XYZ file of C-alpha atoms in Angstrom:
470
model
C -5.742 18.367 -5.676
C -2.526 18.083 -3.701
C 0.485 15.871 -4.440
C 3.204 15.257 -1.884
C 6.896 15.000 -2.637
C 6.667 11.548 -1.041
C 4.133 10.523 -3.677
C 6.687 11.209 -6.400
C 9.682 9.814 -4.508
C 8.759 6.519 -2.859
C 10.874 3.486 -2.044
C 9.775 0.347 -3.880
C 11.038 -2.481 -6.055
C 11.853 -2.930 -9.710
C 11.528 -3.243 -12.550
C 8.594 -0.925 -13.169
C 6.562 1.543 -11.132
C 3.567 1.312 -13.415
C 3.791 -2.476 -14.159
C 5.181 -3.784 -10.851
C 4.634 -1.295 -8.047
C 1.162 -0.223 -9.263
C -0.243 -3.749 -9.676
C 1.187 -4.774 -6.298
C -0.577 -1.861 -4.568
C -3.801 -2.565 -6.475
C -3.745 -6.253 -5.579
C -3.083 -5.474 -1.951
C -5.924 -2.960 -1.863
C -8.310 -5.509 -3.407
C -7.167 -8.310 -1.091
C -7.634 -6.100 1.974
C -11.136 -5.041 0.919
C -12.210 -8.612 0.202
C -10.718 -9.939 3.423
C -12.877 -7.627 5.558
C -15.827 -7.267 3.171
C -19.337 -8.628 3.384
C -18.432 -11.643 1.190
C -15.227 -12.571 3.119
C -16.667 -15.857 4.487
C -17.866 -16.972 1.006
C -14.779 -16.167 -1.071
C -13.043 -19.288 -2.331
C -11.126 -18.078 -5.378
C -9.610 -14.858 -6.767
C -8.471 -13.894 -10.265
C -6.635 -10.952 -11.830
C -7.129 -9.662 -15.368
C -4.498 -7.376 -16.912
C -5.257 -5.222 -19.915
C -3.516 -3.033 -22.476
C 0.131 -2.272 -21.839
C -0.014 -4.209 -18.589
C -0.956 -7.312 -20.587
C 1.441 -6.711 -23.431
C 4.607 -6.175 -21.402
C 3.510 -7.385 -18.005
C 5.446 -10.619 -18.185
C 8.724 -8.812 -18.775
C 7.877 -6.248 -16.114
C 7.009 -8.797 -13.426
C 3.330 -7.803 -13.222
C 2.248 -11.393 -12.361
C 4.790 -11.488 -9.543
C 3.533 -8.125 -8.319
C -0.044 -9.450 -8.222
C 1.032 -12.433 -6.122
C 2.910 -10.264 -3.667
C 0.048 -7.771 -3.391
C -2.598 -10.441 -2.771
C -0.316 -11.793 0.012
C -0.412 -8.348 1.591
C 3.116 -7.168 0.803
C 3.960 -3.542 -0.032
C 6.554 -2.318 -2.542
C 8.407 -0.446 0.173
C 8.255 -3.244 2.750
C 8.686 -6.537 0.912
C 12.015 -8.325 1.322
C 13.359 -8.354 -2.241
C 15.545 -11.385 -1.480
C 12.478 -13.338 -0.331
C 10.369 -12.604 -3.432
C 11.427 -15.647 -5.504
C 10.546 -17.989 -2.632
C 7.196 -16.352 -1.961
C 6.206 -16.643 -5.619
C 7.469 -20.180 -5.964
C 5.486 -21.334 -2.922
C 2.339 -19.718 -4.240
C 2.788 -21.419 -7.593
C 3.253 -24.758 -5.890
C 0.414 -24.480 -3.400
C -1.890 -22.534 -5.748
C -3.449 -20.743 -2.754
C -2.986 -17.417 -1.050
C -3.820 -15.892 2.337
C -5.617 -12.767 1.161
C -4.060 -9.644 2.571
C -1.614 -11.471 4.820
C -1.397 -14.232 7.423
C -4.685 -13.318 9.094
C -6.671 -13.237 5.849
C -8.847 -16.002 4.376
C -7.118 -18.732 2.407
C -8.399 -18.954 -1.149
C -7.554 -20.639 -4.403
C -5.153 -18.749 -6.675
C -2.914 -20.275 -9.323
C -0.646 -17.546 -10.750
C -0.153 -19.451 -13.996
C -3.898 -19.546 -14.665
C -5.459 -16.812 -12.543
C -3.345 -13.959 -13.800
C -4.967 -13.418 -17.182
C -2.957 -11.302 -19.669
C -5.589 -9.980 -21.995
C -3.230 -8.602 -24.679
C -5.846 -7.661 -27.238
C -8.214 -5.864 -24.817
C -8.073 -2.504 -23.053
C -10.076 -0.812 -20.354
C -11.473 2.632 -21.137
C -9.617 5.095 -18.917
C -5.924 4.222 -19.145
C -3.637 1.772 -20.975
C -2.597 0.206 -17.635
C -5.898 -1.283 -16.539
C -6.535 -4.282 -14.313
C -9.586 -6.052 -12.896
C -9.632 -8.254 -9.778
C -12.451 -10.687 -9.163
C -13.512 -12.680 -6.047
C -15.504 -15.860 -6.653
C -17.510 -18.244 -4.469
C -17.299 -22.060 -4.439
C -19.472 -22.312 -7.549
C -17.389 -19.816 -9.492
C -19.967 -17.091 -9.244
C -18.672 -13.520 -8.975
C -19.001 -12.031 -5.540
C -16.983 -8.856 -5.971
C -14.918 -7.141 -8.655
C -12.797 -3.989 -8.727
C -11.094 -2.117 -11.551
C -7.884 -0.217 -10.983
C -5.550 1.782 -13.173
C -1.777 2.133 -12.682
C -1.239 5.675 -13.960
C 2.480 5.998 -13.643
C 5.033 6.374 -10.856
C 3.327 3.727 -8.722
C 0.117 5.832 -8.463
C -3.025 3.671 -8.530
C -6.609 4.863 -8.903
C -9.911 3.075 -9.074
C -12.317 3.411 -11.977
C -14.134 6.327 -10.356
C -10.950 8.342 -9.915
C -9.713 7.487 -13.427
C -13.032 8.536 -14.923
C -12.743 11.879 -13.178
C -9.181 12.265 -14.574
C -7.739 12.504 -11.090
C -4.513 11.102 -9.667
C -5.873 10.434 -6.206
C -8.578 12.080 -4.165
C -6.736 14.605 -2.010
C -8.107 18.060 -1.304
C -5.487 19.048 1.281
C -5.371 22.879 1.306
C -1.893 24.157 0.514
C -0.445 27.505 1.538
C 1.038 27.990 -1.941
C -1.128 26.085 -4.442
C 0.083 26.069 -8.057
C -1.039 24.247 -11.166
C 1.423 25.688 -13.642
C 5.035 26.744 -13.734
C 3.879 30.326 -14.315
C 1.880 30.249 -11.094
C 4.869 28.742 -9.253
C 7.159 31.498 -10.509
C 4.632 34.115 -9.473
C 4.491 32.653 -5.961
C 8.296 32.799 -5.769
C 8.264 36.410 -6.959
C 5.564 37.475 -4.511
C 7.017 35.724 -1.454
C 10.730 35.925 -2.190
C 10.908 32.184 -1.645
C 12.891 29.662 -3.683
C 11.047 26.820 -5.340
C 12.308 24.402 -2.688
C 11.031 26.739 0.056
C 7.596 26.896 -1.542
C 7.531 23.060 -1.681
C 8.677 22.813 1.938
C 5.819 25.050 3.047
C 3.296 23.056 0.979
C 4.603 19.737 2.279
C 3.875 20.803 5.881
C 0.171 20.859 4.954
C 0.266 17.028 4.819
C 0.949 16.906 8.574
C 4.754 16.706 8.626
C 7.026 19.129 10.458
C 10.014 20.622 8.646
C 12.297 18.289 10.640
C 10.249 15.272 9.606
C 10.279 16.353 5.964
C 14.030 16.838 6.174
C 14.638 13.424 7.740
C 12.285 11.556 5.354
C 13.895 13.123 2.345
C 17.270 12.089 3.641
C 15.890 8.553 3.930
C 14.965 8.787 0.244
C 18.499 10.038 -0.515
C 20.007 7.219 1.562
C 17.942 4.645 -0.357
C 19.205 6.134 -3.629
C 22.814 5.934 -2.431
C 22.349 2.340 -1.268
C 20.896 1.409 -4.616
C 23.954 2.846 -6.356
C 26.221 0.902 -3.984
C 24.425 -2.377 -4.667
C 24.547 -1.656 -8.385
C 28.316 -1.210 -8.517
C 29.070 -4.177 -6.291
C 26.924 -6.753 -8.106
C 28.118 -8.678 -11.123
C 26.472 -11.093 -13.561
C 23.655 -10.814 -16.062
C 20.187 -9.354 -15.680
C 17.199 -11.690 -15.519
C 14.632 -12.046 -18.277
C 16.176 -13.922 -21.208
C 18.167 -11.199 -23.002
C 21.252 -12.039 -20.950
C 22.212 -8.372 -20.692
C 25.423 -8.111 -18.631
C 25.674 -5.717 -15.756
C 28.214 -3.017 -16.630
C 28.266 -0.728 -13.574
C 30.591 -3.018 -11.616
C 33.188 -3.133 -14.422
C 32.956 0.625 -15.061
C 33.355 1.268 -11.356
C 36.586 -0.748 -11.261
C 37.864 1.043 -14.378
C 37.251 4.409 -12.722
C 38.952 3.346 -9.532
C 36.146 4.475 -7.205
C 35.806 3.685 -3.563
C 32.844 2.877 -1.258
C 32.724 4.901 1.909
C 30.728 4.110 5.009
C 27.348 5.449 3.916
C 27.409 3.865 0.487
C 28.431 6.837 -1.670
C 30.588 6.226 -4.693
C 33.371 8.785 -4.777
C 35.988 9.641 -7.432
C 39.494 9.439 -6.000
C 42.367 11.556 -7.302
C 41.794 14.262 -9.919
C 41.880 12.877 -13.455
C 43.483 14.550 -16.489
C 40.609 13.407 -18.728
C 38.155 16.315 -18.779
C 35.277 14.017 -19.665
C 35.855 11.586 -16.793
C 33.073 13.256 -14.813
C 30.642 12.121 -17.509
C 31.800 8.553 -16.936
C 30.934 8.872 -13.256
C 27.479 10.168 -14.084
C 26.986 7.210 -16.411
C 28.110 4.863 -13.689
C 25.597 6.182 -11.170
C 22.672 5.877 -13.585
C 23.697 2.430 -14.833
C 24.013 1.149 -11.264
C 20.462 2.216 -10.326
C 18.793 0.974 -13.494
C 20.569 -2.359 -13.423
C 19.295 -2.827 -9.860
C 15.840 -1.863 -11.054
C 15.953 -4.318 -13.948
C 16.926 -7.047 -11.490
C 13.899 -6.311 -9.285
C 15.968 -4.658 -6.564
C 15.086 -1.852 -4.135
C 14.842 1.500 -5.915
C 13.191 4.917 -5.483
C 10.563 5.993 -7.999
C 11.865 9.238 -9.379
C 9.237 9.763 -10.647
C 9.032 6.242 -12.127
C 11.142 3.098 -11.917
C 12.000 3.146 -15.625
C 13.581 6.547 -15.076
C 14.808 5.905 -11.549
C 18.501 6.403 -12.293
C 18.412 10.043 -13.414
C 17.730 11.958 -10.213
C 20.183 9.837 -8.161
C 22.872 10.188 -10.859
C 22.570 13.980 -10.966
C 22.439 14.125 -7.157
C 25.667 12.112 -6.962
C 27.196 14.424 -9.509
C 26.220 17.378 -7.317
C 27.684 15.748 -4.224
C 31.012 14.795 -5.741
C 31.676 17.591 -8.234
C 30.179 20.654 -6.581
C 32.117 22.494 -3.795
C 30.125 22.794 -0.574
C 27.578 20.135 -1.532
C 25.970 18.111 1.230
C 22.738 16.716 2.685
C 21.041 20.130 2.998
C 21.517 20.618 -0.697
C 20.177 17.143 -1.423
C 16.980 17.988 0.448
C 16.519 21.223 -1.521
C 17.318 19.336 -4.733
C 14.558 16.733 -4.096
C 11.995 19.397 -3.110
C 12.666 21.350 -6.275
C 12.648 18.268 -8.490
C 9.305 17.256 -6.926
C 7.777 20.621 -7.790
C 8.610 19.997 -11.472
C 7.387 16.428 -11.249
C 4.038 17.626 -9.894
C 3.610 19.855 -12.955
C 4.177 16.947 -15.292
C 1.884 14.658 -13.283
C -0.937 17.200 -13.111
C -0.753 18.626 -16.643
C 0.481 15.716 -18.794
C 1.664 12.263 -17.665
C 4.644 10.359 -16.253
C 3.374 7.075 -17.681
C 5.245 5.487 -20.588
C 2.091 3.565 -21.471
C 0.217 6.839 -21.870
C 2.735 9.193 -23.549
C 5.857 7.188 -24.320
C 9.225 7.466 -22.606
C 9.180 11.253 -22.868
C 6.828 11.042 -19.885
C 9.268 8.983 -17.838
C 12.841 9.774 -18.829
C 11.907 13.218 -20.117
C 10.148 14.196 -16.911
C 12.952 12.792 -14.740
C 15.586 14.665 -16.742
C 13.583 17.890 -16.365
C 13.202 17.306 -12.620
C 16.902 16.595 -12.137
C 17.903 19.656 -14.168
C 15.717 21.858 -12.019
C 17.018 20.385 -8.762
C 20.606 20.881 -9.847
C 20.028 24.419 -10.991
C 18.536 25.381 -7.642
C 21.313 23.897 -5.490
C 23.941 25.517 -7.706
C 22.433 28.912 -6.889
C 19.936 29.374 -9.675
C 17.005 31.763 -9.397
C 13.473 30.377 -9.767
C 13.446 31.614 -13.375
C 16.724 29.818 -14.096
C 15.403 26.672 -12.463
C 12.284 26.747 -14.640
C 14.504 27.367 -17.691
C 16.664 24.314 -16.831
C 13.574 22.124 -16.542
C 12.256 23.432 -19.879
C 15.542 22.791 -21.690
C 15.803 19.224 -20.484
C 12.212 18.383 -21.402
C 12.320 20.188 -24.757
C 15.106 17.875 -25.885
C 13.321 14.703 -24.790
C 10.089 15.433 -26.686
C 8.838 12.531 -28.748
C 10.879 9.878 -26.964
C 9.188 6.501 -27.505
C 8.902 3.602 -25.094
C 9.848 0.438 -27.005
C 11.612 -1.954 -24.587
C 13.033 -5.072 -26.241
C 11.354 -8.200 -24.899
C 9.095 -6.091 -22.697
C 11.995 -5.771 -20.255
C 13.173 -2.550 -18.605
C 16.687 -3.102 -19.957
C 17.313 -2.154 -23.575
C 17.260 0.771 -24.260
C 16.037 1.853 -20.830
C 19.248 1.478 -18.826
C 21.513 3.496 -21.163
C 18.724 5.999 -21.771
C 18.887 6.950 -18.072
C 22.596 7.557 -18.319
C 22.319 9.843 -21.336
C 19.336 11.722 -19.878
C 21.360 12.338 -16.685
C 24.131 14.000 -18.683
C 21.455 15.960 -20.548
C 19.942 17.207 -17.269
C 23.322 18.527 -16.100
C 23.900 20.252 -19.438
C 20.474 21.831 -19.255
C 21.122 23.181 -15.777
C 24.488 24.595 -16.801
C 22.977 26.248 -19.909
C 20.254 27.846 -17.792
C 22.677 29.055 -15.141
C 24.673 30.845 -17.827
C 21.540 32.871 -18.689
C 19.285 35.217 -16.784
C 16.219 33.001 -16.753
C 14.513 34.521 -19.736
C 13.858 32.161 -22.671
C 11.683 31.702 -25.681
C 9.643 28.594 -24.749
C 8.127 28.202 -21.322
C 8.055 25.004 -19.268
C 4.247 25.100 -19.349
C 4.269 25.133 -23.164
C 6.714 22.251 -23.284
C 4.570 20.209 -20.867
C 1.530 20.816 -23.081
C 3.529 19.814 -26.166
C 4.638 16.628 -24.389
C 1.019 15.808 -23.557
C -0.127 16.495 -27.099
C 2.758 14.508 -28.585
C 1.895 11.595 -26.394
C -1.710 11.758 -27.477
C -0.663 11.699 -31.133
C 1.944 8.965 -30.704
C 1.045 5.581 -32.093
C 0.153 3.102 -29.344
C 2.854 0.664 -30.520
C 5.449 3.155 -29.170
C 3.873 3.324 -25.696
C 5.324 0.498 -23.673
C 3.707 -2.252 -25.690
C 6.871 -3.738 -27.236
C 5.056 -3.739 -30.595
C 7.155 -1.075 -32.349
C 10.603 0.535 -32.646
C 13.603 -1.346 -31.196
C 11.287 -4.006 -29.734
C 10.466 -5.350 -33.179
C 13.533 -4.381 -35.162
C 16.188 -6.002 -32.949
C 16.356 -9.774 -32.746
C 16.194 -11.088 -29.221
C 19.196 -13.344 -28.610
């Protein structure tokens, strides 16, 4: 199985890759298949059933909105985020959709009734299960499909989930690896860095090195633009908790400036030796506040952890001599290599293994990326990734009110600082260390398996039930 860097880093919308992006992609896939299927002329009504974690926290994560947008044919990367409220309001008023887009059949669909949150039921293969149904004029079932949103916006159907696969892709890679040990062996045998190994593998998907470079810079640009929007937007986040945005105020306190391409830059040197940490916090808060508001973000590798890689990349850009776009490309390639290991051997889904799979994986990816662009060897890069993940083991996912706000936003800021510390620790060593990244990934998977379900993005444990919603 092959995973592309652009599978892990994709432009979408908030607040959740598993609960928003995934359901939107699944709904769009279903709508497209029905619109051209053998029953297209007979379909009069569609319904969506959400199960498990999708049902328990789907309201707070905008899963019902995502289903509406997907049935209308919109994509997470292409939908106009400013137009979303109007699209949903019109659908609720008319109680009909054009399946798959303007050319599709018009059918009955009332979001308030036809998105069924089945909170006490689960589907067998993953906590984030959903079932879409097409009905005829008599209410008889014509077609039905089951999908699973397995983290990071990845969606599989029931056949793929049953086979424990992410997506069917047998693209042959020049440097295939399933473990960190195999990746390090490839680097030792070829003399390549981890980013160079990833660049060679990425060309197997049909992109030239120039295309890979340019598309990764588009990802980096989207991250910078997200930070810019986050620090220039005031007010409270949607959803009922009335959580105030803090990035804008922190930005003013730090005295930063926006330049032409949207980067946030520290101005004059500051006598406070910890001021750099404040800037890292700012970058992460800005991204995750945008995500919580349903804005445009980059999965990295998920939306709930979307602030960590951009925050550490901004740190690299503004606090590392000689940093630039070439380094950003190498950073993203290296981070993706680590993300692939987590995706293949454990999980990046909070609903499956808790927040250790989201924030922990992202912190590990960011630590690895930073270690490489600061001159680390492959062994030091692997060590940085291991340190960051080791100290996120056991992290639960218990969002208050089912919203990706508390503790998710601050958690990204702290994990960003942790990633930088992990990279710096690794770079002070020679790459040798007691616990391998492969062992930590296995421990994360096992810990997630042992973790009680109430701590896996259900809002039925932890902070979600011990803090009064105001």
